[in-house]
XYZ file of C-alpha atoms in Angstrom:
103
model
C -0.259 -0.144 0.141
C 1.427 3.422 -0.815
C 2.286 5.800 1.888
C -0.434 8.951 2.160
C 0.465 11.894 4.401
C -1.687 12.998 7.140
C -2.992 15.992 5.160
C -4.085 13.595 2.201
C -5.852 11.014 4.648
C -7.401 14.050 6.360
C -8.928 14.933 2.880
C -9.955 11.703 1.822
C -13.903 10.753 2.183
C -14.306 7.794 4.577
C -17.110 5.432 3.484
C -19.088 5.954 6.640
C -18.970 9.989 5.740
C -20.173 9.325 2.268
C -22.958 7.290 3.450
C -23.901 10.003 6.194
C -23.748 12.644 3.573
C -25.694 10.616 0.920
C -28.736 10.276 3.690
C -28.540 13.909 4.707
C -28.537 15.222 0.811
C -31.777 12.670 0.362
C -29.895 10.630 -2.162
C -29.654 13.482 -5.106
C -27.955 16.232 -6.066
C -28.340 19.329 -3.616
C -28.043 21.677 -6.794
C -30.529 20.409 -9.649
C -32.249 17.194 -7.828
C -30.611 14.656 -10.240
C -30.533 11.016 -8.641
C -27.714 10.394 -10.449
C -25.224 11.965 -8.182
C -22.502 11.018 -5.456
C -21.633 12.143 -2.056
C -18.162 13.270 -3.144
C -17.946 17.084 -3.796
C -15.662 19.116 -1.182
C -16.929 22.853 -0.394
C -13.723 23.514 0.646
C -11.452 21.681 -2.216
C -8.707 19.184 -1.098
C -6.049 21.123 -3.195
C -6.989 23.810 -0.151
C -6.867 21.420 2.646
C -10.646 20.637 2.627
C -11.414 18.037 5.222
C -12.969 14.776 4.272
C -15.993 15.577 6.931
C -19.919 15.780 6.682
C -19.492 19.484 7.476
C -17.529 19.855 3.913
C -18.856 17.413 1.643
C -22.258 17.454 -0.380
C -23.628 15.453 -3.115
C -23.522 16.444 -6.619
C -24.192 14.951 -10.071
C -21.478 15.096 -12.516
C -22.912 18.055 -14.389
C -23.045 20.320 -10.909
C -19.946 18.990 -9.795
C -18.054 19.604 -13.160
C -19.670 23.699 -13.121
C -18.545 23.835 -9.342
C -15.176 22.901 -9.718
C -14.443 24.101 -13.404
C -16.512 27.230 -14.635
C -17.245 31.018 -14.107
C -20.277 29.281 -12.430
C -18.279 28.353 -9.158
C -19.092 31.474 -7.255
C -22.805 30.843 -7.663
C -22.499 27.088 -6.777
C -20.165 27.983 -3.884
C -22.700 30.481 -1.947
C -25.472 27.945 -2.694
C -23.505 25.267 -1.137
C -22.166 27.707 1.808
C -25.891 28.517 2.390
C -27.025 24.971 2.080
C -24.223 23.559 4.912
C -25.051 26.536 7.020
C -28.936 25.555 6.915
C -28.163 21.769 8.048
C -25.441 22.692 10.507
C -26.641 25.988 11.617
C -24.628 28.795 13.512
C -22.193 25.985 14.395
C -21.040 25.579 11.001
C -17.718 27.402 9.944
C -15.348 27.341 6.933
C -12.572 27.401 8.873
C -13.384 24.238 10.961
C -13.218 22.664 6.998
C -9.718 22.727 6.801
C -6.620 20.583 7.270
C -4.436 22.201 10.203
C -1.033 20.860 10.468
C -0.113 19.812 14.083
């Protein structure tokens, strides 16, 4: 098995997290409602240290995930996802808690 850094492991999405997010998001893309979706989209991207925790993961279909990651629509999707997560986790949800911190 290949060695993974602590950061890489922290940013991976464990199976249990995917299962909980899948349930939370009612088995569909949170942006468009498509049933052909997966709970594997990081709100704070892995490349920026986004953790693989429920509060940072959402269910998106391939089309919405692509638009979120690769198009000028990213700010619109980002704001929508941020509000969605805040709605699910309340005032305790904070972007600062979603990022890997060395230590």
